[in-house]
Structures are given as structure tokens and as C-alpha cells.
PDB file of C-alpha atoms and ligand atoms in Angstrom:
ATOM      1  CA  MET A 142      48.021 -36.992  21.490  1.00 87.00           C
ATOM      2  CA  ALA A 143      46.369 -38.241  18.299  1.00 90.00           C
ATOM      3  CA  TYR A 144      45.825 -41.967  18.907  1.00 93.00           C
ATOM      4  CA  LEU A 145      43.009 -43.065  16.589  1.00 95.00           C
ATOM      5  CA  GLY A 146      45.263 -43.683  13.581  1.00 92.00           C
ATOM      6  CA  GLU A 147      46.283 -46.949  15.252  1.00 93.00           C
ATOM      7  CA  PRO A 148      43.813 -49.654  14.144  1.00 95.00           C
ATOM      8  CA  ALA A 149      43.633 -51.191  17.655  1.00 96.00           C
ATOM      9  CA  ASN A 150      42.522 -47.840  19.113  1.00 97.00           C
ATOM     10  CA  THR A 151      39.861 -47.361  16.449  1.00 97.00           C
ATOM     11  CA  ILE A 152      38.529 -50.875  17.100  1.00 97.00           C
ATOM     12  CA  ALA A 153      38.427 -50.178  20.855  1.00 97.00           C
ATOM     13  CA  VAL A 154      36.355 -47.005  20.325  1.00 97.00           C
ATOM     14  CA  LEU A 155      33.982 -48.735  17.890  1.00 97.00           C
ATOM     15  CA  GLN A 156      33.464 -51.560  20.399  1.00 97.00           C
ATOM     16  CA  LYS A 157      33.030 -49.234  23.357  1.00 97.00           C
ATOM     17  CA  TYR A 158      30.140 -47.503  21.565  1.00 98.00           C
ATOM     18  CA  ASN A 159      28.881 -50.620  19.783  1.00 97.00           C
ATOM     19  CA  PHE A 160      29.037 -48.558  16.591  1.00 97.00           C
ATOM     20  CA  ASN A 161      27.362 -49.817  13.427  1.00 95.00           C
ATOM     21  CA  PHE A 162      28.758 -48.510  10.142  1.00 95.00           C
ATOM     22  CA  GLN A 163      26.131 -46.757   8.046  1.00 93.00           C
ATOM     23  CA  LYS A 164      26.493 -47.540   4.373  1.00 90.00           C
ATOM     24  CA  LYS A 165      24.275 -44.619   3.351  1.00 93.00           C
ATOM     25  CA  PHE A 166      26.815 -42.201   4.881  1.00 95.00           C
ATOM     26  CA  GLY A 167      29.779 -43.841   3.125  1.00 93.00           C
ATOM     27  CA  GLN A 168      31.580 -44.639   6.376  1.00 96.00           C
ATOM     28  CA  ASN A 169      35.119 -45.919   5.814  1.00 96.00           C
ATOM     29  CA  PHE A 170      37.393 -44.733   8.600  1.00 96.00           C
ATOM     30  CA  LEU A 171      41.120 -44.146   8.123  1.00 97.00           C
ATOM     31  CA  ILE A 172      43.411 -46.439  10.093  1.00 97.00           C
ATOM     32  CA  ASP A 173      46.867 -45.528   8.830  1.00 96.00           C
ATOM     33  CA  THR A 174      49.019 -42.978  10.650  1.00 97.00           C
ATOM     34  CA  HIS A 175      51.233 -42.322   7.594  1.00 96.00           C
ATOM     35  CA  VAL A 176      48.231 -41.442   5.439  1.00 97.00           C
ATOM     36  CA  LEU A 177      46.811 -39.196   8.159  1.00 97.00           C
ATOM     37  CA  GLU A 178      50.126 -37.350   8.530  1.00 96.00           C
ATOM     38  CA  LYS A 179      50.347 -37.030   4.763  1.00 96.00           C
ATOM     39  CA  ILE A 180      46.876 -35.458   4.506  1.00 97.00           C
ATOM     40  CA  VAL A 181      47.570 -32.863   7.185  1.00 96.00           C
ATOM     41  CA  ASP A 182      50.929 -32.170   5.555  1.00 96.00           C
ATOM     42  CA  ALA A 183      49.374 -31.912   2.071  1.00 97.00           C
ATOM     43  CA  ALA A 184      46.788 -29.454   3.405  1.00 98.00           C
ATOM     44  CA  GLY A 185      49.660 -27.263   4.659  1.00 97.00           C
ATOM     45  CA  ILE A 186      47.910 -26.628   7.984  1.00 97.00           C
ATOM     46  CA  LYS A 187      49.616 -23.960  10.099  1.00 97.00           C
ATOM     47  CA  LYS A 188      49.195 -22.882  13.708  1.00 97.00           C
ATOM     48  CA  ASP A 189      47.078 -19.856  12.807  1.00 96.00           C
ATOM     49  CA  ASP A 190      44.700 -21.682  10.439  1.00 98.00           C
ATOM     50  CA  PHE A 191      40.991 -22.240  10.816  1.00 98.00           C
ATOM     51  CA  VAL A 192      40.095 -25.603   9.258  1.00 98.00           C
ATOM     52  CA  LEU A 193      36.700 -26.918   8.241  1.00 98.00           C
ATOM     53  CA  GLU A 194      36.643 -30.700   8.368  1.00 98.00           C
ATOM     54  CA  ILE A 195      33.748 -32.377   6.574  1.00 97.00           C
ATOM     55  CA  GLY A 196      32.773 -35.843   7.811  1.00 97.00           C
ATOM     56  CA  PRO A 197      35.069 -36.413  10.833  1.00 98.00           C
ATOM     57  CA  GLY A 198      33.748 -39.955  11.525  1.00 98.00           C
ATOM     58  CA  ILE A 199      35.078 -40.927  14.963  1.00 98.00           C
ATOM     59  CA  GLY A 200      37.521 -38.001  14.898  1.00 98.00           C
ATOM     60  CA  THR A 201      40.637 -39.728  13.586  1.00 98.00           C
ATOM     61  CA  MET A 202      41.841 -36.960  11.268  1.00 97.00           C
ATOM     62  CA  THR A 203      40.268 -34.334  13.539  1.00 98.00           C
ATOM     63  CA  GLN A 204      42.798 -35.193  16.248  1.00 98.00           C
ATOM     64  CA  TYR A 205      45.655 -34.463  13.825  1.00 97.00           C
ATOM     65  CA  LEU A 206      43.977 -31.265  12.621  1.00 98.00           C
ATOM     66  CA  CYS A 207      43.434 -30.017  16.188  1.00 98.00           C
ATOM     67  CA  GLU A 208      47.133 -30.458  16.886  1.00 97.00           C
ATOM     68  CA  ALA A 209      48.175 -28.614  13.725  1.00 97.00           C
ATOM     69  CA  ALA A 210      45.637 -25.765  13.495  1.00 98.00           C
ATOM     70  CA  ARG A 211      44.383 -22.820  15.553  1.00 98.00           C
ATOM     71  CA  GLU A 212      40.755 -23.933  15.333  1.00 98.00           C
ATOM     72  CA  VAL A 213      38.785 -26.746  13.732  1.00 98.00           C
ATOM     73  CA  CYS A 214      35.088 -27.032  12.935  1.00 98.00           C
ATOM     74  CA  ALA A 215      34.060 -30.621  12.233  1.00 98.00           C
ATOM     75  CA  VAL A 216      30.697 -31.155  10.513  1.00 98.00           C
ATOM     76  CA  GLU A 217      29.286 -34.680  10.826  1.00 98.00           C
ATOM     77  CA  ILE A 218      25.864 -35.795   9.559  1.00 97.00           C
ATOM     78  CA  ASP A 219      25.538 -39.011  11.627  1.00 98.00           C
ATOM     79  CA  ARG A 220      24.160 -38.200  15.069  1.00 97.00           C
ATOM     80  CA  ASN A 221      25.355 -41.567  16.411  1.00 97.00           C
ATOM     81  CA  LEU A 222      28.921 -40.296  15.961  1.00 98.00           C
ATOM     82  CA  ILE A 223      28.449 -37.156  18.055  1.00 98.00           C
ATOM     83  CA  PRO A 224      28.905 -38.754  21.525  1.00 98.00           C
ATOM     84  CA  ILE A 225      31.931 -40.614  20.144  1.00 98.00           C
ATOM     85  CA  LEU A 226      33.446 -37.384  18.806  1.00 98.00           C
ATOM     86  CA  GLU A 227      32.792 -35.655  22.138  1.00 98.00           C
ATOM     87  CA  ASP A 228      34.788 -38.444  23.772  1.00 98.00           C
ATOM     88  CA  THR A 229      37.679 -38.794  21.287  1.00 98.00           C
ATOM     89  CA  LEU A 230      38.158 -35.015  21.024  1.00 98.00           C
ATOM     90  CA  LYS A 231      37.705 -34.177  24.713  1.00 97.00           C
ATOM     91  CA  GLU A 232      41.321 -33.221  25.251  1.00 96.00           C
ATOM     92  CA  TYR A 233      41.175 -30.507  22.548  1.00 98.00           C
ATOM     93  CA  ASP A 234      39.738 -27.086  23.328  1.00 98.00           C
ATOM     94  CA  ASN A 235      40.048 -25.792  19.758  1.00 98.00           C
ATOM     95  CA  VAL A 236      37.354 -27.883  18.091  1.00 98.00           C
ATOM     96  CA  GLU A 237      33.657 -27.357  17.490  1.00 98.00           C
ATOM     97  CA  ILE A 238      31.559 -30.365  16.485  1.00 98.00           C
ATOM     98  CA  LYS A 239      28.460 -29.672  14.407  1.00 98.00           C
ATOM     99  CA  ASN A 240      25.851 -32.380  13.798  1.00 98.00           C
ATOM    100  CA  GLU A 241      24.708 -31.257  10.347  1.00 97.00           C
ATOM    101  CA  ASP A 242      24.593 -32.149   6.675  1.00 95.00           C
ATOM    102  CA  ILE A 243      27.405 -30.126   5.123  1.00 94.00           C
ATOM    103  CA  LEU A 244      25.202 -29.321   2.133  1.00 91.00           C
ATOM    104  CA  LYS A 245      22.928 -27.368   4.508  1.00 93.00           C
ATOM    105  CA  VAL A 246      25.659 -25.479   6.364  1.00 94.00           C
ATOM    106  CA  ASP A 247      26.242 -21.779   5.661  1.00 93.00           C
ATOM    107  CA  ILE A 248      29.979 -22.187   5.037  1.00 93.00           C
ATOM    108  CA  ARG A 249      30.416 -18.585   3.970  1.00 92.00           C
ATOM    109  CA  GLY A 250      28.908 -17.514   7.317  1.00 93.00           C
ATOM    110  CA  LEU A 251      31.230 -19.938   9.100  1.00 94.00           C
ATOM    111  CA  ALA A 252      34.290 -18.446   7.371  1.00 94.00           C
ATOM    112  CA  GLU A 253      33.022 -14.983   8.347  1.00 94.00           C
ATOM    113  CA  GLU A 254      32.472 -15.956  11.988  1.00 95.00           C
ATOM    114  CA  LYS A 255      35.581 -18.074  12.535  1.00 95.00           C
ATOM    115  CA  ASN A 256      38.133 -16.575  10.176  1.00 96.00           C
ATOM    116  CA  ASN A 257      37.045 -12.945   9.746  1.00 95.00           C
ATOM    117  CA  GLY A 258      35.937 -13.774   6.198  1.00 91.00           C
ATOM    118  CA  LYS A 259      39.487 -14.735   5.207  1.00 95.00           C
ATOM    119  CA  PRO A 260      39.938 -17.824   2.969  1.00 96.00           C
ATOM    120  CA  ILE A 261      39.657 -21.089   4.903  1.00 97.00           C
ATOM    121  CA  LYS A 262      41.229 -24.506   4.443  1.00 98.00           C
ATOM    122  CA  VAL A 263      38.879 -27.436   3.984  1.00 98.00           C
ATOM    123  CA  VAL A 264      39.911 -31.026   4.680  1.00 98.00           C
ATOM    124  CA  ALA A 265      37.607 -33.966   3.995  1.00 96.00           C
ATOM    125  CA  ASN A 266      37.347 -37.696   3.617  1.00 92.00           C
ATOM    126  CA  LEU A 267      33.814 -38.001   2.336  1.00 86.00           C
ATOM    127  CA  PRO A 268      31.472 -40.534   0.808  1.00 86.00           C
ATOM    128  CA  TYR A 269      32.496 -40.551  -2.809  1.00 83.00           C
ATOM    129  CA  TYR A 270      28.974 -40.004  -4.138  1.00 84.00           C
ATOM    130  CA  ILE A 271      28.792 -36.508  -2.624  1.00 89.00           C
ATOM    131  CA  THR A 272      32.346 -35.415  -3.431  1.00 88.00           C
ATOM    132  CA  THR A 273      31.492 -33.594  -6.653  1.00 86.00           C
ATOM    133  CA  PRO A 274      28.412 -31.684  -5.393  1.00 88.00           C
ATOM    134  CA  ILE A 275      30.342 -30.574  -2.313  1.00 90.00           C
ATOM    135  CA  ILE A 276      33.383 -29.374  -4.262  1.00 91.00           C
ATOM    136  CA  MET A 277      31.155 -27.512  -6.721  1.00 87.00           C
ATOM    137  CA  GLU A 278      29.093 -25.968  -3.935  1.00 87.00           C
ATOM    138  CA  LEU A 279      32.258 -24.811  -2.146  1.00 90.00           C
ATOM    139  CA  PHE A 280      33.612 -23.163  -5.286  1.00 89.00           C
ATOM    140  CA  GLU A 281      30.390 -21.837  -6.817  1.00 85.00           C
ATOM    141  CA  SER A 282      28.954 -20.376  -3.621  1.00 84.00           C
ATOM    142  CA  GLY A 283      31.748 -17.814  -3.532  1.00 85.00           C
ATOM    143  CA  THR A 284      32.829 -19.019  -0.071  1.00 90.00           C
ATOM    144  CA  PRO A 285      36.336 -17.752   0.691  1.00 94.00           C
ATOM    145  CA  ILE A 286      38.394 -20.915   0.225  1.00 96.00           C
ATOM    146  CA  GLU A 287      42.183 -21.190   0.208  1.00 97.00           C
ATOM    147  CA  SER A 288      42.368 -24.903  -0.495  1.00 98.00           C
ATOM    148  CA  ILE A 289      40.380 -28.128  -0.344  1.00 98.00           C
ATOM    149  CA  THR A 290      42.365 -31.246   0.524  1.00 98.00           C
ATOM    150  CA  ILE A 291      40.120 -34.186  -0.040  1.00 97.00           C
ATOM    151  CA  MET A 292      40.145 -37.952  -0.308  1.00 96.00           C
ATOM    152  CA  VAL A 293      38.415 -39.017  -3.495  1.00 93.00           C
ATOM    153  CA  GLN A 294      38.033 -42.124  -5.593  1.00 92.00           C
ATOM    154  CA  LYS A 295      41.295 -42.602  -7.538  1.00 94.00           C
ATOM    155  CA  GLU A 296      39.567 -42.249 -10.923  1.00 91.00           C
ATOM    156  CA  VAL A 297      37.910 -38.997  -9.851  1.00 91.00           C
ATOM    157  CA  ALA A 298      41.287 -37.565  -8.778  1.00 94.00           C
ATOM    158  CA  ASP A 299      42.719 -38.493 -12.178  1.00 92.00           C
ATOM    159  CA  ARG A 300      39.726 -36.901 -13.929  1.00 91.00           C
ATOM    160  CA  MET A 301      40.209 -33.631 -12.061  1.00 94.00           C
ATOM    161  CA  GLN A 302      43.761 -33.313 -13.372  1.00 92.00           C
ATOM    162  CA  GLU A 303      43.144 -34.332 -16.988  1.00 91.00           C
ATOM    163  CA  GLY A 304      43.324 -32.144 -20.089  1.00 91.00           C
ATOM    164  CA  PRO A 305      41.934 -32.439 -23.647  1.00 93.00           C
ATOM    165  CA  GLY A 306      42.665 -35.726 -25.384  1.00 85.00           C
ATOM    166  CA  SER A 307      42.214 -37.925 -22.330  1.00 86.00           C
ATOM    167  CA  LYS A 308      39.276 -40.281 -21.925  1.00 85.00           C
ATOM    168  CA  GLU A 309      38.785 -39.005 -18.383  1.00 87.00           C
ATOM    169  CA  TYR A 310      38.611 -35.327 -19.414  1.00 92.00           C
ATOM    170  CA  GLY A 311      35.168 -33.824 -18.811  1.00 90.00           C
ATOM    171  CA  ALA A 312      33.005 -31.184 -17.174  1.00 89.00           C
ATOM    172  CA  LEU A 313      34.469 -31.966 -13.711  1.00 90.00           C
ATOM    173  CA  SER A 314      38.074 -31.486 -14.941  1.00 93.00           C
ATOM    174  CA  LEU A 315      37.147 -28.116 -16.427  1.00 95.00           C
ATOM    175  CA  ALA A 316      35.217 -26.913 -13.383  1.00 93.00           C
ATOM    176  CA  VAL A 317      37.975 -27.906 -10.960  1.00 95.00           C
ATOM    177  CA  GLN A 318      40.695 -26.364 -13.156  1.00 96.00           C
ATOM    178  CA  TYR A 319      38.696 -23.169 -13.626  1.00 96.00           C
ATOM    179  CA  TYR A 320      38.552 -22.608  -9.887  1.00 96.00           C
ATOM    180  CA  SER A 321      41.763 -24.222  -8.675  1.00 97.00           C
ATOM    181  CA  LYS A 322      45.076 -25.924  -9.280  1.00 96.00           C
ATOM    182  CA  PRO A 323      44.562 -29.672  -8.656  1.00 97.00           C
ATOM    183  CA  GLU A 324      47.488 -31.781  -7.401  1.00 97.00           C
ATOM    184  CA  ILE A 325      47.321 -35.445  -6.457  1.00 97.00           C
ATOM    185  CA  MET A 326      49.246 -35.728  -3.196  1.00 97.00           C
ATOM    186  CA  ALA A 327      49.000 -39.483  -2.507  1.00 96.00           C
ATOM    187  CA  TYR A 328      47.347 -42.673  -3.641  1.00 96.00           C
ATOM    188  CA  VAL A 329      45.756 -44.552  -0.750  1.00 97.00           C
ATOM    189  CA  PRO A 330      45.156 -48.316  -0.911  1.00 96.00           C
ATOM    190  CA  GLU A 331      41.985 -50.005   0.341  1.00 96.00           C
ATOM    191  CA  ASN A 332      43.705 -51.515   3.410  1.00 96.00           C
ATOM    192  CA  CYS A 333      44.153 -48.068   4.980  1.00 97.00           C
ATOM    193  CA  PHE A 334      40.419 -47.940   5.779  1.00 97.00           C
ATOM    194  CA  MET A 335      37.992 -49.755   8.048  1.00 96.00           C
ATOM    195  CA  PRO A 336      35.891 -51.239   6.536  1.00 95.00           C
ATOM    196  CA  ARG A 337      37.807 -51.521   3.270  1.00 95.00           C
ATOM    197  CA  PRO A 338      36.186 -49.673   0.354  1.00 93.00           C
ATOM    198  CA  LYS A 339      35.809 -51.450  -2.988  1.00 91.00           C
ATOM    199  CA  VAL A 340      37.749 -48.781  -4.887  1.00 92.00           C
ATOM    200  CA  GLY A 341      41.187 -47.192  -4.709  1.00 94.00           C
ATOM    201  CA  SER A 342      41.458 -43.668  -3.299  1.00 96.00           C
ATOM    202  CA  ALA A 343      43.645 -40.615  -3.702  1.00 97.00           C
ATOM    203  CA  VAL A 344      44.249 -37.422  -1.761  1.00 97.00           C
ATOM    204  CA  ILE A 345      43.961 -34.397  -4.007  1.00 97.00           C
ATOM    205  CA  ARG A 346      44.648 -30.786  -3.068  1.00 98.00           C
ATOM    206  CA  LEU A 347      42.729 -28.095  -4.908  1.00 98.00           C
ATOM    207  CA  THR A 348      44.409 -24.732  -4.387  1.00 98.00           C
ATOM    208  CA  ARG A 349      42.024 -21.944  -5.296  1.00 97.00           C
ATOM    209  CA  HIS A 350      43.269 -19.580  -8.027  1.00 96.00           C
ATOM    210  CA  GLU A 351      43.714 -16.051  -6.813  1.00 92.00           C
ATOM    211  CA  GLU A 352      42.827 -14.814 -10.273  1.00 92.00           C
ATOM    212  CA  SER A 353      40.727 -16.529 -12.886  1.00 91.00           C
ATOM    213  CA  PRO A 354      42.996 -18.452 -15.308  1.00 95.00           C
ATOM    214  CA  VAL A 355      40.820 -17.496 -18.307  1.00 96.00           C
ATOM    215  CA  ASP A 356      39.063 -14.443 -19.575  1.00 95.00           C
ATOM    216  CA  VAL A 357      35.347 -15.229 -19.803  1.00 96.00           C
ATOM    217  CA  CYS A 358      32.479 -12.757 -20.010  1.00 95.00           C
ATOM    218  CA  ASP A 359      29.819 -15.013 -18.481  1.00 94.00           C
ATOM    219  CA  GLU A 360      30.929 -17.801 -16.119  1.00 92.00           C
ATOM    220  CA  LYS A 361      27.445 -19.347 -15.868  1.00 91.00           C
ATOM    221  CA  LEU A 362      27.081 -19.457 -19.628  1.00 94.00           C
ATOM    222  CA  MET A 363      30.522 -21.105 -19.924  1.00 95.00           C
ATOM    223  CA  PHE A 364      29.486 -23.917 -17.590  1.00 92.00           C
ATOM    224  CA  SER A 365      26.243 -24.400 -19.559  1.00 92.00           C
ATOM    225  CA  VAL A 366      28.314 -24.601 -22.756  1.00 95.00           C
ATOM    226  CA  ILE A 367      30.696 -27.098 -21.129  1.00 94.00           C
ATOM    227  CA  ARG A 368      27.855 -29.260 -19.831  1.00 92.00           C
ATOM    228  CA  ALA A 369      26.110 -29.270 -23.217  1.00 93.00           C
ATOM    229  CA  SER A 370      29.404 -30.190 -24.935  1.00 93.00           C
ATOM    230  CA  PHE A 371      30.055 -33.202 -22.720  1.00 90.00           C
ATOM    231  CA  ASN A 372      26.449 -34.398 -22.330  1.00 85.00           C
ATOM    232  CA  GLN A 373      26.715 -36.297 -25.564  1.00 78.00           C
ATOM    233  CA  ARG A 374      30.383 -37.192 -25.731  1.00 74.00           C
ATOM    234  CA  ARG A 375      30.104 -39.102 -28.977  1.00 79.00           C
ATOM    235  CA  LYS A 376      28.403 -36.246 -30.796  1.00 86.00           C
ATOM    236  CA  THR A 377      30.107 -33.269 -32.382  1.00 94.00           C
ATOM    237  CA  LEU A 378      30.411 -30.041 -30.412  1.00 95.00           C
ATOM    238  CA  ALA A 379      27.893 -28.398 -32.791  1.00 95.00           C
ATOM    239  CA  ASN A 380      25.271 -31.102 -32.124  1.00 94.00           C
ATOM    240  CA  GLY A 381      25.981 -31.069 -28.381  1.00 93.00           C
ATOM    241  CA  LEU A 382      25.409 -27.313 -28.240  1.00 94.00           C
ATOM    242  CA  LYS A 383      22.279 -27.528 -30.397  1.00 92.00           C
ATOM    243  CA  ASN A 384      20.788 -30.346 -28.308  1.00 89.00           C
ATOM    244  CA  GLY A 385      21.767 -28.515 -25.120  1.00 86.00           C
ATOM    245  CA  GLY A 386      19.276 -25.779 -25.945  1.00 83.00           C
ATOM    246  CA  GLY A 387      21.199 -23.892 -28.620  1.00 81.00           C
ATOM    247  CA  PHE A 388      21.755 -20.846 -26.373  1.00 89.00           C
ATOM    248  CA  GLY A 389      19.338 -18.874 -28.549  1.00 88.00           C
ATOM    249  CA  LEU A 390      21.348 -19.568 -31.714  1.00 93.00           C
ATOM    250  CA  THR A 391      20.459 -21.427 -34.909  1.00 93.00           C
ATOM    251  CA  LYS A 392      22.499 -24.453 -36.002  1.00 92.00           C
ATOM    252  CA  GLU A 393      24.211 -22.253 -38.612  1.00 94.00           C
ATOM    253  CA  GLN A 394      25.100 -19.633 -36.014  1.00 95.00           C
ATOM    254  CA  ILE A 395      26.523 -22.343 -33.718  1.00 96.00           C
ATOM    255  CA  GLU A 396      28.666 -23.591 -36.604  1.00 96.00           C
ATOM    256  CA  GLU A 397      29.814 -20.014 -37.257  1.00 96.00           C
ATOM    257  CA  CYS A 398      30.909 -19.745 -33.613  1.00 97.00           C
ATOM    258  CA  ILE A 399      32.986 -22.929 -33.924  1.00 97.00           C
ATOM    259  CA  THR A 400      34.551 -21.719 -37.179  1.00 97.00           C
ATOM    260  CA  GLU A 401      35.349 -18.398 -35.514  1.00 97.00           C
ATOM    261  CA  LEU A 402      37.058 -20.312 -32.741  1.00 97.00           C
ATOM    262  CA  GLY A 403      39.324 -21.778 -35.432  1.00 97.00           C
ATOM    263  CA  TYR A 404      37.997 -25.347 -35.573  1.00 97.00           C
ATOM    264  CA  PRO A 405      36.144 -27.403 -38.189  1.00 96.00           C
ATOM    265  CA  VAL A 406      32.423 -27.827 -37.387  1.00 95.00           C
ATOM    266  CA  THR A 407      32.989 -31.574 -36.970  1.00 95.00           C
ATOM    267  CA  ILE A 408      35.168 -31.063 -33.854  1.00 95.00           C
ATOM    268  CA  ARG A 409      34.150 -32.778 -30.616  1.00 94.00           C
ATOM    269  CA  GLY A 410      33.847 -30.879 -27.356  1.00 93.00           C
ATOM    270  CA  GLU A 411      36.447 -33.060 -25.630  1.00 93.00           C
ATOM    271  CA  LYS A 412      39.165 -31.522 -27.846  1.00 94.00           C
ATOM    272  CA  LEU A 413      38.704 -28.039 -26.387  1.00 96.00           C
ATOM    273  CA  SER A 414      40.836 -26.675 -23.550  1.00 96.00           C
ATOM    274  CA  LEU A 415      39.468 -24.484 -20.752  1.00 97.00           C
ATOM    275  CA  ALA A 416      40.804 -21.357 -22.519  1.00 97.00           C
ATOM    276  CA  GLU A 417      39.015 -22.434 -25.718  1.00 97.00           C
ATOM    277  CA  PHE A 418      35.730 -22.990 -23.885  1.00 97.00           C
ATOM    278  CA  ALA A 419      36.108 -19.494 -22.467  1.00 97.00           C
ATOM    279  CA  ARG A 420      36.696 -18.055 -25.953  1.00 97.00           C
ATOM    280  CA  LEU A 421      33.791 -20.041 -27.402  1.00 97.00           C
ATOM    281  CA  THR A 422      31.541 -18.678 -24.633  1.00 97.00           C
ATOM    282  CA  ASN A 423      32.622 -15.122 -25.424  1.00 97.00           C
ATOM    283  CA  ILE A 424      31.843 -15.708 -29.125  1.00 97.00           C
ATOM    284  CA  ILE A 425      28.408 -17.229 -28.336  1.00 96.00           C
ATOM    285  CA  LYS A 426      27.612 -14.328 -26.012  1.00 95.00           C
ATOM    286  CA  SER A 427      28.579 -11.757 -28.661  1.00 94.00           C
ATOM    287  CA  LYS A 428      26.137 -13.382 -31.115  1.00 90.00           C
ATOM    288  CA  THR A 429      23.251 -13.516 -28.668  1.00 85.00           C
ATOM    289  CA  ASN A 430      23.513  -9.874 -27.580  1.00 72.00           C
TER     290      ASN A 430
HETATM  291  N1  SAM B 593      37.096 -38.528   8.308  1.00 62.35           N
HETATM  292  C1  SAM B 593      36.856 -39.845   8.878  1.00 62.35           C
HETATM  293  C2  SAM B 593      38.043 -40.729   8.622  1.00 62.35           C
HETATM  294  O1  SAM B 593      38.841 -40.385   7.746  1.00 62.35           O
HETATM  295  O2  SAM B 593      38.200 -41.730   9.283  1.00 62.35           O
HETATM  296  C3  SAM B 593      35.574 -40.470   8.314  1.00 62.35           C
HETATM  297  C4  SAM B 593      35.513 -40.633   6.833  1.00 62.35           C
HETATM  298  S1  SAM B 593      34.087 -41.446   6.192  1.00 62.35           S
HETATM  299  C5  SAM B 593      34.661 -41.850   4.571  1.00 62.35           C
HETATM  300  C6  SAM B 593      32.942 -40.158   5.764  1.00 62.35           C
HETATM  301  C7  SAM B 593      32.295 -39.415   6.918  1.00 62.35           C
HETATM  302  O3  SAM B 593      31.460 -38.370   6.372  1.00 62.35           O
HETATM  303  C8  SAM B 593      31.381 -40.283   7.757  1.00 62.35           C
HETATM  304  O4  SAM B 593      31.622 -40.056   9.103  1.00 62.35           O
HETATM  305  C9  SAM B 593      29.955 -39.835   7.365  1.00 62.35           C
HETATM  306  O5  SAM B 593      29.006 -40.054   8.392  1.00 62.35           O
HETATM  307  C10 SAM B 593      30.204 -38.362   7.054  1.00 62.35           C
HETATM  308  N2  SAM B 593      29.218 -37.747   6.138  1.00 62.35           N
HETATM  309  C11 SAM B 593      28.580 -38.343   5.108  1.00 62.35           C
HETATM  310  N3  SAM B 593      27.774 -37.471   4.473  1.00 62.35           N
HETATM  311  C12 SAM B 593      27.921 -36.281   5.106  1.00 62.35           C
HETATM  312  C13 SAM B 593      27.331 -34.987   4.934  1.00 62.35           C
HETATM  313  N4  SAM B 593      26.454 -34.741   3.952  1.00 62.35           N
HETATM  314  N5  SAM B 593      27.682 -33.993   5.779  1.00 62.35           N
HETATM  315  C14 SAM B 593      28.578 -34.232   6.787  1.00 62.35           C
HETATM  316  N6  SAM B 593      29.157 -35.437   6.999  1.00 62.35           N
HETATM  317  C15 SAM B 593      28.840 -36.448   6.180  1.00 62.35           C
END
């Protein structure tokens, strides 16, 4: 039975092992059974699923995942947590604990080995400073992913869902929406964690698109265009693209591309939708060939 969601049980385990929270690993453990049930529910875990959990902590969510899934692999960077995990997960025979930095794990190989290369579900409650690199790595590496259900800082969850016109809209929104459908599943207050974080949190599910939502000739070029456009938010799109290296085009050619897209050359990058960035990329590519 999953028991760690009860704060008293978490405290007992922490005391038994005299555990010291490590700030550098962003350790805030969940202590709310409703939130834990909600995450597993949001991830849509079924009995035949293989689940990769990133950052299991003392195994609180892992217990729920083990009960819901066929097999769980939990990757934890902090070696001091490994004996604790071996204890709290001892009654489950469907979990493998790996003491590694997730950024160094061959996740594609893991999906191959554990799920016959079929898309896997990822569940994570991670330090917020590594959320974006991990999500991008999961998507960009071509790892077969069905969905990522992840606890993130509330503002980051909002940013992932935003479209043109919003202050929060940016390169992260476009990258997430290019690869997946983002849905905020729950907002989680500070008092659901031990110790309490200083920021509000949200659970967001990113369901990977089966087919690309836009028609773009060069994905890498599109992300370079997007990054250049948002690097200098207050500048026009034309200046952003020019200062971002110009993509082998003169200022006049860049302006021609924007005109061809159907916008005045004074437009800012934040006004463009994902489909428009894709079209702009195709236009830029056609001029550089
Ligand atoms: N999942 C647990 C929970 O909800 O109670 C713990 C969440 S805590 C916010 C983040 C966990 O991720 C910590 O256990 C931390 O040690 C681990 N972690 C941090 N960086 C990591 C990395 N690069 N790879 C794997 N685990 C990491």
C-alpha cells in the first residue's frame, strides 16, 4: 500500500534515515495524497504501461506508480536517497531504481529495453531549474514518448500553454506546442510539499503529437528562427533575425521574407503563431538555397 503521501509517514522515514534536504537537487517532497492521486490519474497510467519517473525522492509518487503500472524505472541523482528508496519500495517487484543524473541516461535505450521501443509515459516532480532542459531533451532526442506529466512552477505551466499576444508567450511555448498538446491538470499550493517551496506549482500533461501540427521544411532552422525572434523581445522581428545571425540573408532579404509572410516589417516576433513561424522558416530556407 502507498503510505508516504501521509505527512506523518514521510516525517518518520526522514527521521529514520536522518535525511538532510539538498537544496542543489531542488528537494521538495510531496505530502498530499489527493495531489498524488491526481498526478497518477492525469498521467493516465494503465496496468500495461512502462513509466519512467524522474526524481523519485523518497519514493512517494513511485509507490502510486508501482500500483498503477506494469513497470516503473525511477531515476534519482542523490545517492543518499537510494537506501531510502530500497526501503520504501521493498514491497514492489516492478520497480528499478537507478542512481543517475537523468540528463546522462540513455532514455531511448531504456524505452527500447523496457517497452520494446514503444512510446513511454514519463512522470516527474523535478527541481524547477532543470525542467526546461529535460523536457527539451526528451522531445528533441527523438525518444519515443507518449506523454510527460510533470510538476512545474505555475508560471512555467502557464507559459507552455500561451499563444501570441500574451506576455508569457515565448520560445518555450512554441517548442512545447510543436511537440505536444499541453494541458494544465492541477494547481498545487506550497503546503503540499515538504519543505514548502517559495513558488506555486502546477501539474501539466504534455501529450506528444502523433503528427507534426505544422508543415516545416527544417525543424532545426525553425527553432533557430524562434530563438532569434524572442532573444530581443522589444526589438522588431527583422532586427531580432538580423542580430541572431541573419541566416545568411541581408537585412533587405529578411524584410522581404516578412513581407512575403504577409506582415509589415515592423512586426514583433511575439505576434507570430507556431504555423507562421513554420511558414517564415520555409520562406527563409527558400531564399538561402
Ligand atoms: N518525486 C518526489 C516527490 O514528489 O516527493 C521528489 C521530488 S523533488 C522536487 C525532486 C527530486 O529530483 C529530488 O529527489 C532530487 O534529488 C531529484 N533530482 C534532481 N535533479 C535530478 C537529476 N538531474 N536527475 C535525477 N533526479 C534528480
